[in-house]
Amino acid sequence: MNMSVGSLLNRVLLNIGEEALNMPRPQPEAQGSQKNSPGISFGSPATSHFPELSKNVQDSASGSGNASFNQFMQQIGRLLQTALSAIDALAQQVNKAHSSPVTQMPAAATGTPSPATAQPTATETSVTAASPANSSQAVSSTTGLDPAKNSLTFENKGDKPLTLTFTPNADGSAKPGDLTLQPGETKTQNFDANWSGNFRSTAGDGANATLGEVKFDGSSGQTYYDVSYIEGNNAAMTIGPAKGGGRVSGTLDDLVSNAPDSIKAKDENGNVYGLKKSTTANQQNAAVVDYYRQHVAADKGYVIPSDDASTLGSSTKNLKVELKG
């Protein structure tokens, strides 16, 4: 409200007083001594809210049979009712104003706001391995897979960051730069024609690692791939066609937690990060091999070098690799 409640109330009462003063007064009787005309007196507008009848009016009220005075009193009663109604309305406004929540206005901005950018929960980035100079260059974050280009799409399905390193075969294939994936993140790595090699997670001390192996543009145009546990296990991994519909090598099952302590791979501080190699210098660790055989079928990953049934082939050039650290 632009005016205080007290001011509004005083204005209403003053208006009522003016009306009362302007209304016709009852005439004194012809008989007897003449009496003063009745009037209305007010207290200070700041402290008095109700009109008081003057003593003359009170004296007149003690008489009987004065119809004019009774009519005057009825008008006074109506004015009082009007005043009470106005007071009640003002009280309701006050209560409503006090019960309404106060809205805090934001402070004025002190700079040029930058536009909001929606952050995706999982980012898909494409990189290429055409040469060492541009092997880690981001090509696109939204480009769909090109069925004519060799690619591996990596997805981190775990709750820890993963960094992958690539090792090309000694056939002139370029070495891509390392690829880091945050939890839930997806990135696509492109490769030149005929590229072949492997990749692994850098988790642990490097002595034991799960390998993903791939050969693009093989015989009859096939893409060959497999997951190998020969070098150990430091990440859960699967490889299969990017758009589904083909065979999958490897497993995302947790092979480490329930493994015998004797076959667990540990760093120099004794922290477990995976499982030991199954084969070292053509010597197989029987306990490790037996444990892998319980969890990885012969056509689902290399446990020993002779598991050739685990080399899978597909006509697609686009493969999907899922990992958990």
XYZ file of N, CA, C and O in Angstrom, residues 122-313:
768
model
N 27.048 -37.959 -20.813
C 28.110 -38.743 -21.432
C 28.502 -38.065 -22.730
O 27.667 -37.676 -23.531
N 29.797 -37.877 -22.951
C 30.279 -37.164 -24.120
C 30.833 -38.150 -25.135
O 31.599 -39.037 -24.787
N 30.432 -37.959 -26.382
C 30.981 -38.793 -27.444
C 31.896 -37.938 -28.300
O 31.480 -36.945 -28.872
N 33.168 -38.318 -28.396
C 34.152 -37.572 -29.158
C 34.820 -38.494 -30.153
O 35.074 -39.651 -29.860
N 35.083 -37.958 -31.334
C 35.737 -38.748 -32.365
C 37.153 -38.244 -32.575
O 37.393 -37.055 -32.688
N 38.115 -39.150 -32.588
C 39.512 -38.810 -32.852
C 40.011 -39.730 -33.954
O 39.396 -40.735 -34.284
N 41.131 -39.384 -34.533
C 41.636 -40.167 -35.656
C 43.082 -40.559 -35.459
O 43.846 -39.845 -34.812
N 43.443 -41.703 -35.980
C 44.809 -42.207 -35.862
C 45.464 -42.267 -37.227
O 46.057 -43.263 -37.626
N 45.354 -41.183 -37.997
C 45.939 -41.157 -39.335
C 47.447 -41.057 -39.273
O 48.151 -41.600 -40.117
N 47.962 -40.309 -38.274
C 49.409 -40.170 -38.124
C 49.698 -39.731 -36.709
O 48.822 -39.218 -36.032
N 50.940 -39.885 -36.212
C 51.249 -39.450 -34.852
C 50.958 -37.976 -34.615
O 50.669 -37.565 -33.513
N 51.023 -37.161 -35.666
C 50.836 -35.720 -35.499
C 49.406 -35.356 -35.140
O 49.162 -34.399 -34.434
N 48.437 -36.129 -35.670
C 47.051 -35.756 -35.423
C 46.249 -36.889 -34.801
O 45.029 -36.866 -34.826
N 46.912 -37.848 -34.216
C 46.213 -39.033 -33.733
C 45.289 -38.749 -32.560
O 44.387 -39.519 -32.304
N 45.521 -37.656 -31.830
C 44.659 -37.361 -30.682
C 43.787 -36.146 -30.928
O 43.193 -35.615 -30.007
N 43.709 -35.699 -32.164
C 42.924 -34.514 -32.485
C 41.435 -34.845 -32.476
O 41.002 -35.838 -33.070
N 40.636 -34.021 -31.785
C 39.193 -34.223 -31.758
C 38.605 -33.815 -33.096
O 38.863 -32.721 -33.589
N 37.843 -34.708 -33.709
C 37.243 -34.416 -35.000
C 35.813 -33.906 -34.832
O 35.435 -32.899 -35.392
N 35.037 -34.576 -34.028
C 33.647 -34.174 -33.845
C 33.107 -34.809 -32.577
O 33.528 -35.885 -32.184
N 32.166 -34.118 -31.931
C 31.545 -34.666 -30.737
C 30.183 -35.281 -31.035
O 29.592 -35.924 -30.188
N 29.686 -35.091 -32.254
C 28.340 -35.577 -32.561
C 28.274 -36.386 -33.846
O 27.223 -36.926 -34.174
N 29.373 -36.466 -34.607
C 29.342 -37.157 -35.886
C 29.022 -38.633 -35.705
O 29.598 -39.298 -34.861
N 28.076 -39.134 -36.504
C 27.748 -40.552 -36.450
C 28.869 -41.376 -37.062
O 29.782 -40.864 -37.719
N 28.802 -42.669 -36.819
C 29.834 -43.555 -37.346
C 29.748 -43.644 -38.862
O 28.657 -43.764 -39.430
N 30.903 -43.585 -39.499
C 30.988 -43.724 -40.951
C 31.288 -45.184 -41.258
O 32.361 -45.685 -40.910
N 30.361 -45.897 -41.890
C 30.581 -47.322 -42.153
C 31.759 -47.594 -43.083
O 32.216 -48.741 -43.165
N 32.264 -46.547 -43.756
C 33.396 -46.737 -44.664
C 34.737 -46.505 -43.982
O 35.787 -46.710 -44.588
N 34.714 -46.062 -42.702
C 35.958 -45.764 -41.983
C 36.130 -46.709 -40.801
O 35.167 -47.040 -40.113
N 37.366 -47.116 -40.589
C 37.677 -47.977 -39.453
C 37.590 -47.176 -38.156
O 38.143 -46.077 -38.058
N 36.921 -47.744 -37.167
C 36.803 -47.020 -35.901
C 36.567 -47.983 -34.741
O 36.000 -49.062 -34.906
N 37.009 -47.524 -33.559
C 36.684 -48.166 -32.291
C 35.998 -47.117 -31.426
O 36.558 -46.033 -31.205
N 34.810 -47.420 -30.944
C 34.096 -46.523 -30.039
C 34.234 -47.070 -28.624
O 33.795 -48.187 -28.339
N 34.853 -46.269 -27.751
C 35.130 -46.692 -26.382
C 34.116 -46.045 -25.430
O 33.859 -44.847 -25.513
N 33.598 -46.850 -24.522
C 32.680 -46.340 -23.496
C 33.132 -46.810 -22.119
O 33.331 -48.009 -21.898
N 33.300 -45.863 -21.217
C 33.661 -46.180 -19.842
C 32.379 -46.422 -19.050
O 31.661 -45.491 -18.701
N 32.102 -47.662 -18.742
C 30.883 -48.023 -18.024
C 31.140 -48.172 -16.524
O 30.251 -48.606 -15.782
N 32.351 -47.828 -16.090
C 32.688 -47.920 -14.686
C 32.514 -46.607 -13.959
O 31.965 -45.637 -14.495
N 33.001 -46.553 -12.724
C 32.867 -45.348 -11.905
C 34.201 -44.660 -11.655
O 34.305 -43.786 -10.795
N 35.230 -45.028 -12.429
C 36.545 -44.407 -12.308
C 37.065 -44.022 -13.689
O 36.748 -44.679 -14.675
N 37.870 -42.962 -13.778
C 38.447 -42.593 -15.073
C 39.353 -43.704 -15.596
O 39.980 -44.440 -14.824
N 39.426 -43.825 -16.912
C 40.278 -44.821 -17.563
C 41.120 -44.135 -18.631
O 40.620 -43.302 -19.388
N 42.386 -44.504 -18.705
C 43.248 -44.033 -19.779
C 43.730 -45.240 -20.582
O 44.224 -46.214 -20.006
N 43.558 -45.148 -21.892
C 43.945 -46.241 -22.782
C 45.169 -45.843 -23.581
O 45.291 -44.690 -24.027
N 46.062 -46.796 -23.762
C 47.239 -46.584 -24.604
C 47.246 -47.623 -25.713
O 46.796 -48.765 -25.515
N 47.724 -47.221 -26.892
C 47.681 -48.070 -28.088
C 49.085 -48.526 -28.481
O 50.045 -47.759 -28.388
N 49.168 -49.761 -28.962
C 50.435 -50.302 -29.457
C 50.193 -50.885 -30.846
O 49.552 -51.941 -30.982
N 50.648 -50.224 -31.902
C 50.450 -50.760 -33.261
C 51.411 -51.923 -33.532
O 52.477 -52.008 -32.928
N 50.991 -52.793 -34.426
C 51.889 -53.859 -34.845
C 53.007 -53.286 -35.716
O 52.917 -52.156 -36.218
N 54.042 -54.046 -35.888
C 55.218 -53.577 -36.649
C 54.966 -53.693 -38.146
O 55.700 -54.377 -38.878
N 53.919 -53.030 -38.607
C 53.587 -53.063 -40.034
C 53.399 -51.655 -40.588
O 52.809 -51.476 -41.652
N 53.902 -50.677 -39.850
C 53.784 -49.299 -40.296
C 52.531 -48.592 -39.805
O 52.307 -47.424 -40.151
N 51.701 -49.266 -39.000
C 50.478 -48.622 -38.481
C 50.850 -47.477 -37.535
O 51.817 -47.569 -36.771
N 50.100 -46.398 -37.640
C 50.360 -45.238 -36.788
C 49.948 -45.524 -35.348
O 49.049 -46.321 -35.087
N 50.630 -44.853 -34.415
C 50.303 -45.013 -33.000
C 49.398 -43.872 -32.565
O 49.825 -42.708 -32.540
N 48.164 -44.166 -32.202
C 47.286 -43.097 -31.693
C 47.777 -42.594 -30.334
O 48.488 -43.289 -29.612
N 47.388 -41.383 -30.010
C 47.686 -40.867 -28.686
C 46.818 -41.534 -27.632
O 45.815 -42.186 -27.942
N 47.225 -41.401 -26.372
C 46.437 -41.991 -25.287
C 45.029 -41.384 -25.262
O 44.822 -40.225 -25.632
N 44.095 -42.175 -24.791
C 42.687 -41.766 -24.760
C 42.186 -41.897 -23.324
O 42.256 -42.978 -22.731
N 41.696 -40.801 -22.745
C 41.188 -40.824 -21.368
C 39.668 -40.702 -21.378
O 39.111 -39.841 -22.055
N 39.028 -41.566 -20.625
C 37.566 -41.597 -20.532
C 37.128 -41.384 -19.090
O 37.550 -42.120 -18.196
N 36.298 -40.393 -18.877
C 35.684 -40.205 -17.576
C 34.520 -41.190 -17.424
O 34.028 -41.739 -18.414
N 34.080 -41.475 -16.201
C 32.941 -42.377 -16.022
C 31.745 -41.943 -16.858
O 31.350 -40.785 -16.846
N 31.200 -42.873 -17.634
C 30.053 -42.579 -18.483
C 30.408 -41.946 -19.814
O 29.527 -41.722 -20.638
N 31.674 -41.660 -20.041
C 32.070 -40.960 -21.269
C 32.297 -41.939 -22.418
O 32.728 -43.070 -22.213
N 32.030 -41.466 -23.630
C 32.210 -42.262 -24.846
C 33.057 -41.475 -25.842
O 32.808 -40.281 -26.054
N 34.040 -42.143 -26.419
C 34.877 -41.516 -27.457
C 35.111 -42.518 -28.585
O 35.226 -43.714 -28.340
N 35.194 -41.985 -29.795
C 35.438 -42.821 -30.966
C 36.818 -42.517 -31.530
O 37.159 -41.350 -31.762
N 37.605 -43.560 -31.746
C 38.950 -43.449 -32.313
C 38.911 -43.993 -33.734
O 38.488 -45.133 -33.957
N 39.314 -43.161 -34.693
C 39.369 -43.589 -36.090
C 40.755 -44.126 -36.426
O 41.757 -43.706 -35.847
N 40.815 -45.025 -37.415
C 42.075 -45.667 -37.787
C 42.230 -45.697 -39.302
O 41.247 -45.758 -40.045
N 43.508 -45.688 -39.735
C 43.811 -45.800 -41.161
C 43.467 -47.204 -41.663
O 43.251 -48.135 -40.882
N 43.439 -47.325 -42.979
C 43.204 -48.637 -43.590
C 44.291 -49.616 -43.163
O 45.461 -49.235 -43.002
N 43.891 -50.867 -42.934
C 44.810 -51.968 -42.605
C 45.464 -51.839 -41.229
O 46.435 -52.557 -40.952
N 44.949 -50.922 -40.390
C 45.584 -50.775 -39.071
C 45.413 -52.053 -38.270
O 44.352 -52.689 -38.258
N 46.449 -52.419 -37.505
C 46.381 -53.570 -36.600
C 47.217 -53.275 -35.364
O 48.230 -52.573 -35.438
N 46.789 -53.779 -34.232
C 47.511 -53.548 -32.995
C 46.632 -53.882 -31.801
O 45.616 -54.577 -31.921
N 47.028 -53.368 -30.630
C 46.239 -53.618 -29.424
C 46.156 -52.356 -28.575
O 46.850 -51.361 -28.827
N 45.332 -52.418 -27.565
C 45.180 -51.298 -26.630
C 44.934 -51.880 -25.243
O 44.472 -53.013 -25.081
N 45.242 -51.089 -24.231
C 45.098 -51.532 -22.845
C 44.861 -50.348 -21.924
O 45.202 -49.212 -22.270
N 44.318 -50.636 -20.745
C 44.183 -49.621 -19.697
C 45.522 -49.452 -19.003
O 46.294 -50.404 -18.860
N 45.809 -48.237 -18.585
C 47.067 -47.961 -17.886
C 46.965 -48.199 -16.384
O 47.909 -47.907 -15.649
N 45.823 -48.719 -15.896
C 45.650 -48.956 -14.457
C 46.691 -49.948 -13.952
O 47.086 -50.876 -14.650
N 47.124 -49.729 -12.712
C 48.103 -50.635 -12.125
C 49.527 -50.232 -12.451
O 49.808 -49.084 -12.836
N 50.423 -51.188 -12.327
C 51.843 -50.895 -12.549
C 52.323 -51.263 -13.946
O 53.507 -51.155 -14.256
N 51.407 -51.684 -14.820
C 51.789 -52.004 -16.194
C 52.265 -53.422 -16.407
O 52.462 -53.853 -17.549
N 52.463 -54.173 -15.317
C 52.973 -55.535 -15.456
C 51.906 -56.519 -15.906
O 52.208 -57.545 -16.525
N 50.657 -56.209 -15.612
C 49.542 -57.092 -15.971
C 48.416 -56.245 -16.544
O 48.011 -55.243 -15.927
N 47.919 -56.624 -17.709
C 46.896 -55.798 -18.353
C 46.020 -56.617 -19.288
O 46.485 -57.540 -19.968
N 44.738 -56.257 -19.318
C 43.801 -56.820 -20.297
C 44.080 -56.174 -21.642
O 44.217 -54.950 -21.732
N 44.162 -56.997 -22.705
C 44.432 -56.464 -24.041
C 43.200 -56.567 -24.926
O 42.503 -57.583 -24.917
N 42.938 -55.481 -25.682
C 41.985 -55.527 -26.769
C 42.785 -55.558 -28.057
O 43.676 -54.724 -28.261
N 42.520 -56.523 -28.915
C 43.311 -56.692 -30.141
C 42.405 -56.571 -31.357
O 41.282 -57.084 -31.360
N 42.901 -55.894 -32.394
C 42.085 -55.657 -33.580
C 42.952 -55.631 -34.829
O 44.121 -55.214 -34.793
N 42.362 -56.104 -35.918
C 42.990 -56.040 -37.240
C 41.928 -55.614 -38.232
O 40.956 -56.332 -38.494
N 42.069 -54.362 -38.762
C 41.131 -53.858 -39.758
C 41.543 -54.313 -41.153
O 42.724 -54.488 -41.444
N 40.544 -54.459 -42.021
C 40.770 -54.783 -43.437
C 41.586 -56.059 -43.582
O 42.569 -56.129 -44.337
N 41.165 -57.098 -42.866
C 41.820 -58.401 -42.981
C 41.350 -59.141 -44.219
O 40.776 -58.552 -45.152
N 41.585 -60.423 -44.231
C 41.201 -61.233 -45.393
C 39.698 -61.132 -45.632
O 38.902 -61.107 -44.681
N 39.323 -61.043 -46.923
C 37.920 -60.901 -47.338
C 37.278 -59.639 -46.762
O 36.050 -59.572 -46.616
N 38.112 -58.641 -46.390
C 37.589 -57.376 -45.891
C 37.067 -57.447 -44.471
O 36.393 -56.521 -44.014
N 37.375 -58.526 -43.769
C 36.875 -58.700 -42.406
C 37.681 -57.867 -41.399
O 38.852 -57.550 -41.600
N 36.992 -57.498 -40.318
C 37.645 -56.873 -39.162
C 37.723 -57.949 -38.078
O 36.695 -58.488 -37.657
N 38.942 -58.240 -37.613
C 39.140 -59.282 -36.610
C 39.416 -58.638 -35.251
O 40.110 -57.613 -35.160
N 38.916 -59.278 -34.215
C 39.056 -58.674 -32.883
C 38.967 -59.758 -31.807
O 38.390 -60.840 -32.023
N 39.532 -59.443 -30.647
C 39.427 -60.330 -29.488
C 39.871 -59.587 -28.232
O 40.527 -58.551 -28.308
N 39.493 -60.149 -27.068
C 40.004 -59.706 -25.775
C 40.944 -60.794 -25.280
O 40.607 -61.984 -25.325
N 42.113 -60.378 -24.809
C 43.117 -61.343 -24.358
C 43.461 -61.138 -22.886
O 43.686 -60.009 -22.445
N 43.507 -62.280 -22.146
C 43.882 -62.273 -20.729
C 45.266 -62.898 -20.525
O 45.672 -63.122 -19.385
N 45.948 -63.158 -21.613
C 47.278 -63.773 -21.515
C 48.225 -62.869 -20.736
O 49.029 -63.337 -19.931
N 48.113 -61.561 -20.964
C 48.983 -60.593 -20.288
C 48.437 -60.148 -18.930
O 48.992 -59.248 -18.298
N 47.347 -60.776 -18.499
C 46.765 -60.419 -17.215
C 45.424 -59.727 -17.368
O 44.791 -59.760 -18.437
N 44.986 -59.086 -16.291
C 43.684 -58.423 -16.283
C 43.744 -57.217 -15.350
O 43.987 -57.369 -14.150
N 43.554 -56.028 -15.923
C 43.478 -54.817 -15.091
C 42.245 -53.972 -15.413
O 42.100 -52.857 -14.920
N 41.357 -54.515 -16.258
C 40.099 -53.845 -16.594
C 39.165 -54.857 -17.224
O 39.598 -55.722 -17.987
N 37.880 -54.750 -16.895
C 36.878 -55.564 -17.574
C 36.648 -54.969 -18.961
O 36.605 -53.749 -19.127
N 36.513 -55.841 -19.983
C 36.448 -55.341 -21.358
C 35.643 -56.274 -22.239
O 35.715 -57.496 -22.089
N 34.879 -55.689 -23.139
C 34.213 -56.441 -24.210
C 34.423 -55.712 -25.528
O 34.556 -54.482 -25.559
N 34.445 -56.466 -26.633
C 34.544 -55.891 -27.979
C 33.514 -56.585 -28.859
O 33.368 -57.815 -28.817
N 32.805 -55.807 -29.661
C 31.830 -56.350 -30.602
C 31.458 -55.288 -31.618
O 31.916 -54.132 -31.540
N 30.641 -55.635 -32.607
C 30.194 -54.657 -33.599
C 29.506 -53.473 -32.930
O 28.721 -53.641 -31.991
N 29.803 -52.269 -33.417
C 29.287 -51.049 -32.784
C 27.768 -50.988 -32.808
O 27.152 -50.470 -31.879
N 27.157 -51.523 -33.858
C 25.703 -51.453 -33.976
C 25.032 -52.753 -33.570
O 23.843 -52.954 -33.831
N 25.776 -53.609 -32.891
C 25.201 -54.851 -32.411
C 25.049 -55.872 -33.527
O 25.490 -55.680 -34.667
N 24.435 -56.985 -33.182
C 24.150 -58.009 -34.181
C 25.308 -58.936 -34.472
O 25.235 -59.724 -35.423
N 26.353 -58.878 -33.679
C 27.505 -59.753 -33.907
C 27.996 -60.364 -32.616
O 27.471 -60.096 -31.529
N 29.030 -61.151 -32.715
C 29.577 -61.827 -31.547
C 30.420 -60.862 -30.707
O 31.034 -59.929 -31.245
N 30.437 -61.134 -29.413
C 31.154 -60.276 -28.473
C 32.237 -61.078 -27.790
O 32.009 -62.200 -27.328
N 33.426 -60.487 -27.719
C 34.552 -61.106 -27.017
C 34.732 -60.425 -25.669
O 34.528 -59.223 -25.535
N 35.153 -61.215 -24.659
C 35.412 -60.659 -23.340
C 34.195 -60.654 -22.433
O 33.121 -61.161 -22.782
N 34.342 -60.054 -21.269
C 33.259 -59.964 -20.279
C 33.430 -58.716 -19.428
O 34.560 -58.261 -19.201
N 32.302 -58.180 -18.981
C 32.322 -57.048 -18.059
C 32.161 -57.500 -16.613
O 32.082 -56.668 -15.696
N 32.124 -58.804 -16.395
C 32.012 -59.323 -15.036
C 33.254 -58.971 -14.225
O 34.365 -58.854 -14.761
N 33.050 -58.818 -12.928
C 34.158 -58.566 -12.007
C 34.879 -59.883 -11.739
O 34.374 -60.740 -10.999
N 36.046 -60.053 -12.342
C 36.821 -61.288 -12.170
C 37.791 -61.206 -11.002
O 38.387 -62.221 -10.612
N 37.967 -60.025 -10.445
C 39.035 -59.805 -9.462
C 38.581 -60.028 -8.022
O 39.263 -60.684 -7.235
N 37.437 -59.508 -7.657
C 37.041 -59.472 -6.247
C 37.044 -60.838 -5.578
O 37.522 -60.994 -4.445
N 36.536 -61.864 -6.268
C 36.413 -63.193 -5.664
C 37.532 -64.145 -6.058
O 37.458 -65.345 -5.763
N 38.546 -63.620 -6.700
C 39.667 -64.469 -7.105
C 40.550 -64.813 -5.903
O 40.621 -64.049 -4.935
N 41.224 -65.963 -5.936
C 42.179 -66.290 -4.869
C 43.240 -65.205 -4.757
O 43.683 -64.651 -5.774
N 43.641 -64.910 -3.570
C 44.614 -63.836 -3.362
C 45.934 -64.135 -4.076
O 46.631 -63.215 -4.506
N 46.244 -65.395 -4.234
C 47.533 -65.776 -4.835
C 47.648 -65.404 -6.307
O 48.765 -65.310 -6.839
N 46.538 -65.203 -6.978
C 46.601 -64.855 -8.408
C 46.257 -63.396 -8.658
O 46.190 -62.969 -9.816
N 46.038 -62.630 -7.598
C 45.728 -61.207 -7.776
C 47.000 -60.418 -8.072
O 48.056 -60.679 -7.500
N 46.874 -59.460 -8.983
C 47.989 -58.575 -9.322
C 47.998 -57.397 -8.361
O 46.960 -56.767 -8.141
N 49.168 -57.097 -7.782
C 49.295 -56.018 -6.806
C 50.439 -55.090 -7.194
O 51.432 -55.522 -7.771
N 50.272 -53.799 -6.860
C 51.347 -52.846 -7.132
C 52.387 -52.916 -6.013
O 52.276 -53.744 -5.087
N 53.381 -52.056 -6.074
C 54.476 -52.110 -5.111
C 54.024 -51.817 -3.681
O 54.715 -52.163 -2.722
N 52.856 -51.199 -3.545
C 52.325 -50.905 -2.211
C 51.356 -51.970 -1.716
O 50.752 -51.827 -0.652
N 51.225 -53.034 -2.495
C 50.339 -54.116 -2.092
C 48.888 -53.912 -2.453
O 48.034 -54.691 -2.034
N 48.580 -52.885 -3.246
C 47.201 -52.617 -3.660
C 46.817 -53.510 -4.840
O 47.535 -53.573 -5.843
N 45.692 -54.184 -4.722
C 45.220 -55.070 -5.790
C 44.628 -54.238 -6.920
O 43.797 -53.352 -6.683
N 45.019 -54.501 -8.152
C 44.460 -53.792 -9.293
C 43.965 -54.731 -10.387
O 43.424 -54.285 -11.402
N 44.174 -56.057 -10.248
C 43.735 -56.989 -11.280
C 44.182 -58.406 -10.998
O 44.357 -58.804 -9.844
N 44.390 -59.154 -12.083
C 44.839 -60.547 -11.997
C 46.161 -60.717 -12.757
O 46.466 -59.965 -13.682
N 46.908 -61.741 -12.373
C 48.222 -61.985 -12.970
C 48.107 -62.535 -14.391
O 47.046 -62.980 -14.834
N 49.226 -62.547 -15.091
C 49.310 -63.141 -16.419
C 49.011 -64.638 -16.328
O 49.312 -65.297 -15.334
N 48.442 -65.144 -17.421
C 48.238 -66.594 -17.481
C 49.474 -67.302 -18.032
O 49.713 -68.473 -17.728
N 50.223 -66.553 -18.845
C 51.374 -67.150 -19.512
C 52.530 -66.169 -19.513
O 52.358 -65.001 -19.890
N 53.706 -66.642 -19.110
C 54.919 -65.827 -19.132
C 56.033 -66.642 -19.778
O 56.373 -67.731 -19.284
N 56.572 -66.109 -20.902
C 57.639 -66.814 -21.640
C 57.221 -68.255 -21.930
O 57.978 -69.215 -21.692
N 55.996 -68.384 -22.431
C 55.422 -69.682 -22.802
C 55.200 -70.621 -21.625
O 54.899 -71.808 -21.823
N 55.322 -70.106 -20.408
C 55.061 -70.911 -19.216
C 53.713 -70.490 -18.634
O 53.519 -69.341 -18.272
N 52.819 -71.454 -18.563
C 51.477 -71.148 -18.079
C 51.402 -71.276 -16.556
O 52.010 -72.177 -15.971
N 50.665 -70.347 -15.937
C 50.377 -70.408 -14.512
C 49.060 -71.159 -14.370
O 47.994 -70.640 -14.679
N 49.137 -72.414 -13.938
C 47.960 -73.297 -13.923
C 46.826 -72.714 -13.097
O 45.647 -72.801 -13.493
N 47.144 -72.130 -11.945
C 46.093 -71.579 -11.079
C 45.361 -70.436 -11.769
O 44.129 -70.321 -11.681
N 46.105 -69.593 -12.477
C 45.483 -68.469 -13.197
C 44.644 -68.983 -14.360
O 43.501 -68.545 -14.566
N 45.200 -69.923 -15.124
C 44.468 -70.474 -16.272
C 43.167 -71.116 -15.813
O 42.104 -70.901 -16.412
N 43.231 -71.908 -14.750
C 42.029 -72.585 -14.261
C 40.960 -71.566 -13.832
O 39.761 -71.771 -14.084
N 41.399 -70.510 -13.162
C 40.430 -69.507 -12.707
C 39.771 -68.818 -13.904
O 38.548 -68.650 -13.945
N 40.573 -68.429 -14.916
C 39.996 -67.791 -16.099
C 39.032 -68.726 -16.806
O 37.967 -68.309 -17.283
N 39.373 -69.993 -16.879
C 38.528 -70.948 -17.589
C 37.143 -71.060 -16.943
O 36.168 -71.370 -17.613
N 37.054 -70.792 -15.665
C 35.768 -70.844 -14.980
C 34.867 -69.659 -15.339
O 33.653 -69.726 -15.164
N 35.484 -68.587 -15.858
C 34.723 -67.350 -16.089
C 34.738 -66.873 -17.544
O 33.897 -66.041 -17.914
N 35.662 -67.378 -18.337
C 35.773 -66.936 -19.730
C 35.777 -68.166 -20.639
O 36.686 -69.001 -20.557
N 34.764 -68.273 -21.498
C 34.686 -69.411 -22.410
C 35.811 -69.344 -23.443
O 36.379 -68.276 -23.706
N 36.100 -70.477 -24.049
C 37.230 -70.568 -24.978
C 37.062 -69.657 -26.193
O 38.050 -69.244 -26.807
N 35.819 -69.337 -26.559
C 35.581 -68.445 -27.704
C 35.219 -67.025 -27.260
O 34.736 -66.232 -28.060
N 35.439 -66.730 -25.986
C 35.117 -65.406 -25.460
C 36.354 -64.608 -25.076
O 36.237 -63.486 -24.581
N 37.531 -65.133 -25.286
C 38.750 -64.406 -24.960
C 39.938 -65.346 -24.866
O 39.787 -66.521 -24.507
N 41.094 -64.840 -25.192
C 42.324 -65.633 -25.110
C 42.767 -65.760 -23.651
O 43.034 -64.776 -22.989
N 42.846 -67.009 -23.188
C 43.408 -67.291 -21.880
C 44.824 -67.842 -22.051
O 45.722 -67.523 -21.272
N 45.012 -68.636 -23.086
C 46.341 -69.131 -23.468
C 46.513 -68.859 -24.964
O 45.529 -68.660 -25.690
N 47.752 -68.852 -25.464
C 47.992 -68.471 -26.868
C 47.298 -69.338 -27.908
O 47.093 -68.889 -29.049
N 46.895 -70.537 -27.566
C 46.285 -71.435 -28.556
C 44.765 -71.299 -28.634
O 44.122 -72.074 -29.345
N 44.183 -70.333 -27.929
C 42.726 -70.157 -27.964
C 42.292 -69.422 -29.231
O 41.652 -68.352 -29.181
N 42.587 -70.005 -30.397
C 42.304 -69.308 -31.653
C 40.808 -69.159 -31.928
O 40.410 -68.308 -32.740
N 39.988 -69.956 -31.262
C 38.540 -69.820 -31.446
C 38.036 -68.478 -30.926
O 36.916 -68.066 -31.248
N 38.894 -67.798 -30.151
C 38.490 -66.507 -29.592
C 38.701 -65.351 -30.556
O 38.282 -64.226 -30.271
N 39.371 -65.596 -31.701
C 39.505 -64.542 -32.707
C 38.197 -64.466 -33.482
O 37.832 -65.395 -34.204
N 37.484 -63.368 -33.324
C 36.189 -63.181 -33.963
C 36.323 -62.260 -35.170
O 37.234 -61.427 -35.237
N 35.418 -62.407 -36.139
C 35.454 -61.576 -37.333
C 34.103 -60.965 -37.637
O 33.062 -61.506 -37.269
